[in-house]
Structure formats: C-alpha cells, structure tokens
Amino acid sequence: MRKISTDTLWDLAAAEVQNRNSNTSEDHGGGDGAVSQRTVFIVGSKTGGKTSILLRCLDRDEATKPTLALEYTFGRRARGHNTPKDIAHLWELGGGNSLSDLVQIPITPLSIRSLSLILVLDLSQPSRLWRTMETLLQAAHTQLGKACSQTQADAGAKHKASSFQPAARVLPKDYPDRELLSPFPVPLLIIGSKYDLFLELESDKRKVISKTLRFIGHYYAASLIFTSTKSELQMSKTKSFFNHLAFGLERGKSVSFDSSKLLVIPSGSDSFIQIGSPPTSDVDIGSLHAKSPLDLWKKVYESVFPPESISENKELKDPAKDPQYSEPQVDSMRAQKDQELQQYRRNAAKSWKELELDT
C-alpha cells in the first residue's frame, strides 16, 4: 500500500534546499568542477545608489528603479572555458534603516556559510551616515547570531558538529591590531557612494568622514572603497571588490589611504597607527566621556555632523505611503477607500454608543 506523505509544501522545499546544500563543497568555494554558490547581501543608505552599483558590477544595462522592500537577483560567472558557472545569490534591502527587520530573510542558517555583507553609505549625506551604519550593522549582526545559534542547535539535535561559527571569525595572526578589533562575523565591504558629490564638501569635512570610515572599516576588519557610478575607473575598482565576494576572484592590487583622494583599502591593509586619532579641532576628547574607542569616534563625528532628529529623518514603514512609489490612479483609489473606512468606523462607533444608551 502506498504511503501518503503528510509533509507540507514548505517542508518539502526546505528538505530539497538542505539536500542541495549538503551536496555543495564545504567552503562553497567550488572545488574542481563543482559549482560555487555564494550569497551577497547589500544594505545601506536610502537612495544611496545600491541598485546602480549592483547593476554596474553585474554588467547589466538596465534602468534603475527604487528598491521596494527586499529584492533578489543572481549573477553567474564561468571560471574558465567549458566549466560550470558559479552562482552568486544577491539580495538588496531598500528603505535604508526603516526595513532593517527584513534582514532575517537573506540571513539564514543555510546562507551564513557563504554570506558576505556590503554596506553602501551615501557620502553626500554625512548627517545620516553614522546612524545608517550603526542601525544596519547591528541588525545584521543580531540576525547572524540567531542564525548561528539555530545552526548549532540543529547540529546538536542531529549529533553533528557545526562547521561554521560566524561569531568566532578568526583573523590571521599577522592581521594589524588583531587584538584590538571587533571583526564582523562575515566578510564586510563598506562602499562610500556618490564620491562625485562628496568632493563638493569642504576639505576639513571630507577628512573627518574619510578618517572615520577608515576607523570603522578597520575596527570591523572590513574592506573600504569610495566610488561614483559616473566614473568607469572608480567602478572598475568597486567591481573588483564585488567579484571577490560574489565569485571568489582575486581583488585588484590598488590601495589608497590618502583622504584627499579616492580611498581603496582592502581588509588587513590599514592600521590604527596609520589612521591616527579622531580629527578634533574644536572638541576636547577628555570631555566626551566615551565608553570605548568606537564610541569616541562616534561622538567626535557627531560633533561635526549632528545627526538629524528622528522627526527629520523619519522613514516610512509603509512603502505605500512613500512618495517615490507613487501611482496617481492607485493612490486616488486608496485614498477613497481610506475615507470610506474612516466613515464606517465612525458609524460603527456611533451605533455602539446608541446601543449602550438604549440599555
């Protein structure tokens, strides 16, 4: 007699993904003849150019459009002639900080083995930069911890040892300032976008932004690069970093620490000695009462670029109310239905009050 399966569609899909995952190489690097599959999660400033950068890195000549919540695409690249194409699963989070809860979708127990994070920060909006960086990295870090715990719990239930522990990312022994860093759990690339507009800022302010991002990049053991989609040369350097994360290709040899020029700093190239102390001209560091080096840099940075108040920087949780997604006909009908709903609620409330009076 044929056995009837009681598994749901989601159970079957999860089992299929788990089976495929177990058949890939351990480091997802794609051994000889094996297909490599990596995941790259792109987050960052709202309208910071994430989509434009991604399309350029994929050599896609497409018109950009605002990212609605969370979007997925993929890239493929062959390592040689007549070889299978490696696959990069690419997720992009829209909305800046407002939709940070959605990090739980790309960051899962299955994806963390091959996951990298790209943080795009709009250099032309320095007053929003620190909050964007802080909020999104914290959200990603928290979800990575949850995914890692779930991986270890599942492995324990199956009496297997988990082979991946993102919270314990270990740097090489010769990594500069190794004992003073707080490495991000997965490889991290910080991209400073809109470099062409950044150059319009005063030189002193550009120096503060550059030194601060160098500190952040080094503190998290991340790579850092400034770029503009209007420059082919700058985008070629950015593409080299992207391909390293997405397909495991070698990064370019270019390195630049000069804050008066385009920053190109691969992870492990910088040091606290090279970065120097926070650029303070009008602030007494001793009066800031910082809890840690990271907190000190934050206080100095925000003394130069005060963060916008929550009301000024209010980001809409509901994309339907965001002006960049406006559609006149749809919005008009939505407004009409909203008015009808409000009228219904008023009538219902009135009916209940009359009923209470009658009783």
Coordinates of C-alpha atoms in Angstrom, one line a residue:
M1 CA 0.0 0.0 0.0
R2 CA 1.4 3.4 -1.0
K3 CA 2.4 5.6 1.9
I4 CA 0.8 9.1 1.9
S5 CA 3.2 11.9 2.8
T6 CA 2.0 14.4 5.4
D7 CA 4.8 16.9 4.7
T8 CA 3.7 20.4 3.7
L9 CA 5.0 22.1 0.6
W10 CA 7.3 24.2 2.8
D11 CA 8.7 21.1 4.4
L12 CA 9.4 19.5 1.0
A13 CA 11.1 22.7 -0.2
A14 CA 13.2 23.0 2.9
A15 CA 14.3 19.4 2.6
E16 CA 15.3 20.0 -1.1
V17 CA 17.3 23.1 -0.2
Q18 CA 19.0 21.2 2.7
N19 CA 19.9 18.3 0.3
R20 CA 21.3 20.7 -2.3
N21 CA 23.3 22.5 0.4
S22 CA 24.8 19.2 1.7
N23 CA 26.0 18.4 -1.9
T24 CA 27.9 21.6 -2.3
S25 CA 31.6 21.9 -1.2
E26 CA 32.2 22.7 2.5
D27 CA 33.6 26.1 1.9
H28 CA 31.3 26.9 -1.0
G29 CA 34.4 27.7 -3.0
G30 CA 33.5 25.2 -5.6
G31 CA 36.2 22.6 -5.9
D32 CA 37.3 21.2 -9.2
G33 CA 34.3 21.0 -11.4
A34 CA 31.9 21.9 -8.6
V35 CA 29.6 24.9 -8.8
S36 CA 30.3 27.6 -6.2
Q37 CA 27.3 29.3 -4.6
R38 CA 27.7 32.4 -2.5
T39 CA 25.3 34.9 -1.1
V40 CA 25.9 38.7 -1.0
F41 CA 23.5 40.9 1.0
I42 CA 23.6 44.6 0.1
V43 CA 22.2 47.2 2.6
G44 CA 22.8 50.9 3.1
S45 CA 21.6 54.4 2.8
K46 CA 18.2 55.1 1.2
T47 CA 18.7 56.4 -2.3
G48 CA 22.4 55.8 -1.8
G49 CA 22.9 54.1 -5.2
K50 CA 22.8 50.5 -4.2
T51 CA 20.9 49.3 -7.2
S52 CA 23.1 51.3 -9.6
I53 CA 26.2 49.9 -8.1
L54 CA 24.9 46.3 -8.3
L55 CA 23.8 46.6 -11.9
R56 CA 27.2 48.0 -12.9
C57 CA 29.0 45.2 -11.1
L58 CA 26.9 42.7 -13.0
D59 CA 27.4 44.5 -16.3
R60 CA 23.7 44.9 -16.8
D61 CA 22.5 47.8 -18.9
E62 CA 19.1 48.3 -17.2
A63 CA 17.2 51.4 -16.0
T64 CA 17.3 51.6 -12.2
K65 CA 14.2 51.8 -10.1
P66 CA 13.6 52.3 -6.4
T67 CA 14.0 49.1 -4.4
L68 CA 10.7 48.0 -2.9
A69 CA 11.4 46.4 0.5
L70 CA 13.7 43.5 -0.3
E71 CA 14.7 42.3 -3.8
Y72 CA 16.6 39.3 -5.1
T73 CA 18.6 38.6 -8.2
F74 CA 21.5 36.4 -9.1
G75 CA 24.7 36.6 -11.1
R76 CA 26.6 33.8 -12.9
R77 CA 30.2 33.6 -13.9
A78 CA 32.3 30.9 -15.5
R79 CA 35.8 30.3 -14.1
G80 CA 37.1 29.1 -17.5
H81 CA 36.3 27.6 -20.8
N82 CA 33.7 24.8 -20.7
T83 CA 33.3 25.0 -16.9
P84 CA 30.1 25.3 -14.9
K85 CA 29.1 28.8 -14.0
D86 CA 29.4 29.8 -10.4
I87 CA 26.3 31.4 -8.9
A88 CA 26.0 34.5 -6.6
H89 CA 22.7 35.0 -4.8
L90 CA 22.2 38.7 -4.5
W91 CA 19.8 40.4 -2.0
E92 CA 19.2 44.1 -1.8
L93 CA 17.5 45.8 1.1
G94 CA 15.6 49.0 0.3
G95 CA 14.3 51.7 2.6
G96 CA 17.6 52.5 4.4
N97 CA 17.1 51.8 8.2
S98 CA 13.3 51.5 8.1
L99 CA 13.1 48.0 6.8
S100 CA 16.0 46.5 8.8
D101 CA 13.7 43.8 10.2
L102 CA 13.8 42.1 6.8
V103 CA 17.5 41.0 7.3
Q104 CA 16.1 37.8 8.7
I105 CA 15.1 36.7 5.1
P106 CA 18.6 36.6 3.5
I107 CA 20.5 35.8 6.7
T108 CA 19.5 32.2 7.5
P109 CA 21.2 29.1 8.9
L110 CA 21.7 27.9 5.3
S111 CA 23.1 31.1 3.9
I112 CA 25.6 32.1 6.6
R113 CA 28.1 29.6 5.4
S114 CA 28.8 31.6 2.2
L115 CA 27.4 35.0 3.2
S116 CA 29.1 38.4 2.7
L117 CA 27.7 41.8 3.5
I118 CA 28.0 45.0 1.5
L119 CA 27.2 48.3 3.3
V120 CA 26.6 51.3 1.0
L121 CA 26.9 54.7 2.7
D122 CA 25.9 57.9 0.9
L123 CA 28.9 60.2 1.3
S124 CA 26.8 63.2 0.3
Q125 CA 24.6 62.8 3.4
P126 CA 27.1 62.8 6.3
S127 CA 24.5 63.6 8.9
R128 CA 22.7 60.3 8.2
L129 CA 25.8 58.2 7.7
W130 CA 26.6 57.1 11.3
R131 CA 23.0 56.2 12.2
T132 CA 22.6 54.2 9.0
M133 CA 25.8 52.3 9.5
E134 CA 25.1 51.6 13.2
T135 CA 21.5 50.5 12.7
L136 CA 22.1 48.2 9.7
L137 CA 25.2 46.6 11.0
Q138 CA 23.5 45.9 14.4
A139 CA 20.5 44.4 12.7
A140 CA 22.7 42.1 10.6
H141 CA 24.9 41.2 13.5
T142 CA 21.9 40.3 15.7
Q143 CA 20.4 38.1 12.9
L144 CA 23.7 36.4 12.3
G145 CA 23.8 35.5 15.9
K146 CA 20.4 34.0 15.7
A147 CA 21.1 32.1 12.5
C148 CA 24.4 30.7 14.0
S149 CA 22.6 29.6 17.2
Q150 CA 19.9 27.8 15.1
T151 CA 22.7 26.1 13.1
Q152 CA 24.4 24.9 16.2
A153 CA 21.0 23.8 17.7
D154 CA 20.1 21.8 14.6
A155 CA 23.6 20.3 14.5
G156 CA 23.3 19.3 18.2
A157 CA 20.0 17.7 17.6
K158 CA 21.5 15.6 14.8
H159 CA 24.6 14.8 16.9
K160 CA 26.8 16.6 14.4
A161 CA 29.4 19.4 15.0
S162 CA 28.6 22.7 13.3
S163 CA 31.4 23.6 11.0
F164 CA 30.6 27.3 10.9
Q165 CA 30.6 29.7 13.7
P166 CA 30.3 33.3 12.4
A167 CA 30.5 34.8 15.9
A168 CA 34.1 33.4 16.2
R169 CA 35.5 34.7 13.0
V170 CA 39.3 34.4 13.4
L171 CA 41.7 36.8 11.8
P172 CA 45.2 35.8 10.7
K173 CA 47.9 36.2 13.4
D174 CA 49.7 38.9 11.4
Y175 CA 46.5 41.0 10.9
P176 CA 47.2 44.6 12.1
D177 CA 45.9 45.4 15.5
R178 CA 44.3 41.9 15.7
E179 CA 43.7 42.0 19.5
L180 CA 42.0 45.4 19.4
L181 CA 39.4 44.7 16.7
S182 CA 35.9 43.5 16.7
P183 CA 35.7 41.6 13.4
F184 CA 32.3 41.5 11.8
P185 CA 31.0 37.9 11.8
V186 CA 31.1 37.6 8.0
P187 CA 33.2 39.4 5.3
L188 CA 32.2 43.0 5.1
L189 CA 32.7 45.6 2.3
I190 CA 31.9 49.2 3.0
I191 CA 31.2 51.3 -0.1
G192 CA 31.2 55.1 0.2
S193 CA 28.9 56.1 -2.7
K194 CA 28.4 59.4 -4.6
Y195 CA 32.0 60.3 -4.4
D196 CA 31.5 63.0 -7.0
L197 CA 29.1 64.8 -4.6
F198 CA 31.4 64.1 -1.7
L199 CA 34.1 66.2 -3.4
E200 CA 31.9 69.2 -3.2
L201 CA 32.1 69.2 0.6
E202 CA 34.7 71.3 2.5
S203 CA 38.1 69.6 2.7
D204 CA 38.0 69.5 6.5
K205 CA 34.7 67.8 6.5
R206 CA 35.9 65.3 3.9
K207 CA 38.8 64.5 6.1
V208 CA 36.5 63.7 9.1
I209 CA 34.4 61.4 7.0
S210 CA 37.3 59.6 5.4
K211 CA 39.2 59.1 8.7
T212 CA 36.0 58.0 10.5
L213 CA 35.2 55.4 7.8
R214 CA 38.7 54.2 7.8
F215 CA 38.4 53.6 11.6
I216 CA 35.1 51.8 11.2
G217 CA 36.4 49.6 8.3
H218 CA 39.5 48.6 10.3
Y219 CA 37.6 48.1 13.5
Y220 CA 35.3 45.6 11.9
A221 CA 38.0 44.0 9.7
A222 CA 36.2 45.2 6.6
S223 CA 37.3 46.5 3.2
L224 CA 36.6 50.1 2.3
I225 CA 36.2 51.8 -1.0
F226 CA 34.8 55.1 -2.2
T227 CA 33.1 55.2 -5.6
S228 CA 30.9 57.0 -8.1
T229 CA 28.8 55.4 -10.7
K230 CA 29.7 58.3 -13.0
S231 CA 33.4 57.1 -13.2
E232 CA 34.3 54.0 -15.1
L233 CA 37.7 53.8 -13.3
Q234 CA 36.2 54.0 -9.9
M235 CA 33.5 51.4 -10.7
S236 CA 36.1 49.0 -12.1
K237 CA 37.8 49.1 -8.7
T238 CA 34.5 48.6 -6.9
K239 CA 33.6 45.7 -9.3
S240 CA 36.9 44.0 -8.3
F241 CA 35.9 44.0 -4.6
F242 CA 32.4 42.8 -5.5
N243 CA 33.6 39.9 -7.6
H244 CA 35.9 38.9 -4.8
L245 CA 32.9 38.5 -2.5
A246 CA 30.4 37.2 -5.1
F247 CA 32.6 34.8 -7.1
G248 CA 35.8 34.4 -5.1
L249 CA 38.0 36.2 -7.6
E250 CA 41.2 37.9 -6.7
R251 CA 41.0 41.6 -5.7
G252 CA 42.9 44.2 -7.6
K253 CA 46.3 45.4 -6.3
S254 CA 45.1 49.0 -6.0
V255 CA 45.4 50.6 -2.5
S256 CA 45.0 54.2 -1.5
F257 CA 44.9 55.7 2.1
D258 CA 45.1 59.4 1.1
S259 CA 42.0 61.2 2.4
S260 CA 42.4 63.8 -0.3
K261 CA 41.9 61.1 -3.0
L262 CA 39.7 58.1 -3.6
L263 CA 40.0 55.6 -0.7
V264 CA 40.7 52.0 -1.7
I265 CA 41.6 49.9 1.4
P266 CA 41.3 46.1 1.3
S267 CA 40.8 44.4 4.7
G268 CA 44.0 43.9 6.6
S269 CA 45.8 46.8 4.8
D270 CA 45.1 49.6 7.4
S271 CA 46.1 50.1 11.0
F272 CA 45.2 52.4 13.9
I273 CA 48.7 54.0 13.7
Q274 CA 48.1 54.9 10.1
I275 CA 44.6 56.2 10.7
G276 CA 45.6 58.3 13.7
S277 CA 43.5 59.9 16.4
P278 CA 40.0 61.3 15.7
P279 CA 40.1 64.7 13.9
T280 CA 39.2 67.1 16.7
S281 CA 39.9 70.8 16.4
D282 CA 37.1 72.3 18.5
V283 CA 36.4 69.4 20.8
D284 CA 38.3 68.3 24.0
I285 CA 38.4 64.5 23.7
G286 CA 38.6 64.2 27.5
S287 CA 35.3 65.9 27.9
L288 CA 33.4 63.4 25.7
H289 CA 33.3 60.6 28.3
A290 CA 33.4 57.9 25.7
K291 CA 32.9 54.3 26.7
S292 CA 35.0 52.8 24.0
P293 CA 37.2 53.8 21.0
L294 CA 34.2 53.3 18.7
D295 CA 32.0 55.5 21.0
L296 CA 34.8 58.1 21.0
W297 CA 34.8 58.3 17.2
K298 CA 31.0 58.4 17.1
K299 CA 31.0 61.4 19.5
V300 CA 33.7 63.3 17.5
Y301 CA 31.9 62.5 14.2
E302 CA 28.6 63.7 15.5
S303 CA 30.1 66.9 16.9
V304 CA 31.0 67.8 13.3
F305 CA 27.9 66.3 11.7
P306 CA 25.0 66.4 14.2
P307 CA 22.6 63.6 13.4
E308 CA 19.2 64.6 12.1
S309 CA 16.4 64.3 14.7
I310 CA 14.1 61.4 14.5
S311 CA 11.3 63.6 13.1
E312 CA 13.5 65.0 10.4
N313 CA 14.9 61.6 9.5
K314 CA 11.6 59.7 9.8
E315 CA 11.5 56.8 7.4
L316 CA 8.2 55.4 6.4
K317 CA 7.5 51.8 7.5
D318 CA 4.7 51.5 4.9
P319 CA 6.1 51.7 1.3
A320 CA 2.5 52.5 0.1
K321 CA 2.9 56.0 1.7
D322 CA 6.4 56.6 0.3
P323 CA 6.3 59.4 -2.4
Q324 CA 8.9 57.5 -4.5
Y325 CA 6.5 54.7 -5.2
S326 CA 3.5 57.0 -6.0
E327 CA 1.0 55.9 -8.6
P328 CA -1.8 58.5 -9.1
Q329 CA -4.6 56.2 -10.0
V330 CA -3.9 53.6 -7.4
D331 CA -3.2 56.3 -4.7
S332 CA -6.5 58.1 -5.6
M333 CA -8.5 54.8 -5.2
R334 CA -6.6 54.0 -2.0
A335 CA -7.4 57.5 -0.5
Q336 CA -11.1 56.9 -1.4
K337 CA -11.1 53.5 0.3
D338 CA -9.4 55.0 3.4
Q339 CA -12.1 57.7 3.6
E340 CA -14.8 55.0 3.3
L341 CA -13.1 53.0 6.1
Q342 CA -12.9 56.0 8.4
Q343 CA -16.6 56.7 7.7
Y344 CA -17.5 53.1 8.5
R345 CA -15.6 53.3 11.8
R346 CA -17.4 56.5 12.8
N347 CA -20.8 55.0 12.0
A348 CA -19.9 51.8 13.9
A349 CA -18.7 53.7 16.9
K350 CA -21.9 55.8 16.8
S351 CA -24.1 52.7 16.7
W352 CA -22.4 51.2 19.7
K353 CA -22.9 54.4 21.7
E354 CA -26.6 54.4 20.8
L355 CA -26.9 50.8 21.8
E356 CA -25.3 51.5 25.2
L357 CA -27.7 54.4 25.8
D358 CA -30.7 52.2 25.0
T359 CA -29.6 49.6 27.5

